[in-house]
């Protein structure tokens, strides 16, 4: 009996759950046999299990998206801080010429530092949620303990 049930479950196609759509439950027909009722019950159970799995997957996806939103807000604040610092230091000065002539190398280093900070704070489609990035760093450190000791893990330049 159990082997027949497992074969039936394996042969039953996985049904996608439609959000907010009730699972149709039909009243058993009077002439329905015990095997038919059990078969109907198993199909409904598979549909419920599929819907439950979809809900769990969507919740996990939403959690990761929420993490990315928090990261994006933090990075946006950092970008705003960098832009404000640039404006406070340079854009409001009346005369750029003496500054540029006297310290060209220092200015180029400062520009490069701002570019590096802006690039590090940027959130793109390839940006991983912080929990995923931390887990990947831990797994890499476990696989290569010699590398983890020799080279410290990169930190987020906030």
Coordinates of C-alpha atoms in Angstrom, one line a residue:
X1 CA 0.0 0.0 0.0
X2 CA 2.8 2.5 0.9
X3 CA 4.7 1.8 -2.3
X4 CA 1.6 2.5 -4.3
X5 CA 1.1 5.8 -2.4
X6 CA 4.7 6.8 -3.0
X7 CA 4.4 6.0 -6.7
X8 CA 1.2 8.1 -6.8
X9 CA 2.8 11.0 -5.1
X10 CA 5.9 10.9 -7.4
X11 CA 3.6 10.7 -10.5
X12 CA 1.5 13.6 -9.3
X13 CA 2.6 16.9 -11.0
X14 CA 3.8 19.7 -8.7
X15 CA 1.1 22.3 -8.8
X16 CA 2.0 26.0 -8.4
X17 CA 0.0 27.7 -5.7
X18 CA -1.9 30.8 -6.7
X19 CA -1.7 33.5 -4.0
X20 CA -5.0 34.2 -2.3
X21 CA -6.7 31.4 -4.3
X22 CA -8.4 28.9 -2.1
X23 CA -7.6 25.2 -2.6
X24 CA -10.6 23.6 -4.1
X25 CA -12.1 21.0 -1.8
X26 CA -14.9 19.0 -3.3
X27 CA -17.3 17.0 -1.3
X28 CA -16.8 13.3 -1.6
X29 CA -19.2 11.5 -3.9
X30 CA -21.5 9.0 -2.1
X31 CA -20.2 6.1 -4.3
X32 CA -16.5 7.1 -3.7
X33 CA -14.4 4.2 -2.4
X34 CA -11.9 4.4 0.4
X35 CA -9.0 4.3 -2.1
X36 CA -10.4 7.2 -4.1
X37 CA -10.9 9.3 -1.0
X38 CA -7.3 8.5 0.1
X39 CA -6.0 9.3 -3.4
X40 CA -7.9 12.7 -3.4
X41 CA -6.6 13.4 0.1
X42 CA -3.0 12.7 -1.0
X43 CA -3.3 15.0 -4.0
X44 CA -4.6 17.8 -1.8
X45 CA -1.8 17.2 0.7
X46 CA 0.7 17.5 -2.1
X47 CA -0.9 20.7 -3.2
X48 CA -0.8 22.1 0.3
X49 CA 2.9 21.1 0.7
X50 CA 3.8 22.7 -2.6
X51 CA 2.1 25.9 -1.5
X52 CA 3.8 25.8 1.9
X53 CA 7.2 25.4 0.2
X54 CA 6.5 28.3 -2.2
X55 CA 5.5 30.5 0.8
X56 CA 8.8 29.6 2.6
X57 CA 10.8 30.4 -0.6
X58 CA 9.1 33.7 -1.0
X59 CA 9.7 34.6 2.6
X60 CA 13.4 33.9 2.3
X61 CA 13.6 36.0 -0.9
X62 CA 11.8 38.9 0.8
X63 CA 14.2 38.6 3.7
X64 CA 17.2 38.9 1.4
X65 CA 15.6 41.8 -0.5
X66 CA 15.0 43.6 2.8
X67 CA 18.6 43.1 3.7
X68 CA 19.6 44.7 0.4
X69 CA 17.3 47.6 1.0
X70 CA 18.9 48.3 4.4
X71 CA 22.3 48.0 2.8
X72 CA 21.3 50.4 0.1
X73 CA 20.0 52.9 2.6
X74 CA 23.3 52.8 4.5
X75 CA 25.3 53.1 1.4
X76 CA 23.2 56.0 0.2
X77 CA 23.8 57.8 3.4
X78 CA 27.5 57.2 3.0
X79 CA 27.4 58.5 -0.6
X80 CA 25.6 61.6 0.6
X81 CA 28.2 62.1 3.3
X82 CA 31.0 61.8 0.7
X83 CA 29.4 64.2 -1.7
X84 CA 28.7 66.7 1.1
X85 CA 32.4 66.5 2.2
X86 CA 33.5 67.1 -1.4
X87 CA 31.3 70.2 -1.6
X88 CA 32.4 71.5 1.8
X89 CA 36.1 71.1 0.9
X90 CA 36.3 72.2 -2.6
X91 CA 33.2 73.4 -4.4
X92 CA 32.5 76.4 -2.2
X93 CA 36.1 77.8 -2.6
X94 CA 36.3 80.9 -4.8
X95 CA 39.7 80.3 -6.2
X96 CA 40.9 76.9 -7.2
X97 CA 44.0 77.9 -9.0
X98 CA 46.4 78.3 -6.1
X99 CA 45.2 75.0 -4.6
X100 CA 45.7 73.1 -7.8
X101 CA 49.2 74.6 -8.5
X102 CA 50.6 74.0 -5.1
X103 CA 49.4 70.5 -4.4
X104 CA 48.5 68.6 -7.6
X105 CA 49.6 65.2 -6.3
X106 CA 47.6 65.6 -3.1
X107 CA 44.5 66.6 -5.1
X108 CA 44.9 63.6 -7.3
X109 CA 45.2 61.3 -4.3
X110 CA 42.2 62.8 -2.7
X111 CA 40.1 62.4 -5.9
X112 CA 41.2 58.7 -6.1
X113 CA 40.3 58.2 -2.5
X114 CA 36.8 59.7 -3.1
X115 CA 36.4 57.5 -6.2
X116 CA 37.4 54.4 -4.2
X117 CA 34.9 55.2 -1.4
X118 CA 32.1 55.9 -3.9
X119 CA 32.8 52.6 -5.7
X120 CA 32.9 50.7 -2.5
X121 CA 29.6 52.2 -1.3
X122 CA 27.7 51.6 -4.5
X123 CA 24.9 49.0 -4.5
X124 CA 24.4 47.2 -7.8
X125 CA 22.5 44.1 -9.0
X126 CA 25.6 42.0 -8.2
X127 CA 25.7 43.2 -4.6
X128 CA 25.1 40.4 -2.2
X129 CA 23.0 40.8 1.0
X130 CA 25.3 41.1 4.0
X131 CA 24.3 37.8 5.5
X132 CA 25.2 35.9 2.3
X133 CA 28.5 37.8 2.0
X134 CA 29.5 37.0 5.6
X135 CA 28.6 33.3 5.2
X136 CA 30.7 33.1 2.0
X137 CA 33.7 34.8 3.8
X138 CA 33.3 32.3 6.7
X139 CA 33.1 29.3 4.4
X140 CA 36.2 30.5 2.5
X141 CA 38.1 31.0 5.7
X142 CA 37.2 27.5 6.8
X143 CA 38.4 26.0 3.5
X144 CA 41.6 28.0 3.5
X145 CA 42.7 28.7 7.1
X146 CA 46.2 29.6 6.0
X147 CA 44.9 32.3 3.6
X148 CA 42.5 33.6 6.3
X149 CA 45.4 34.1 8.7
X150 CA 47.7 35.7 6.1
X151 CA 45.2 38.0 4.6
X152 CA 42.6 39.8 6.8
X153 CA 39.0 39.7 5.5
X154 CA 38.0 42.9 3.6
X155 CA 35.9 45.3 5.5
X156 CA 33.2 47.6 4.3
X157 CA 34.6 51.1 4.1
X158 CA 31.7 52.9 5.9

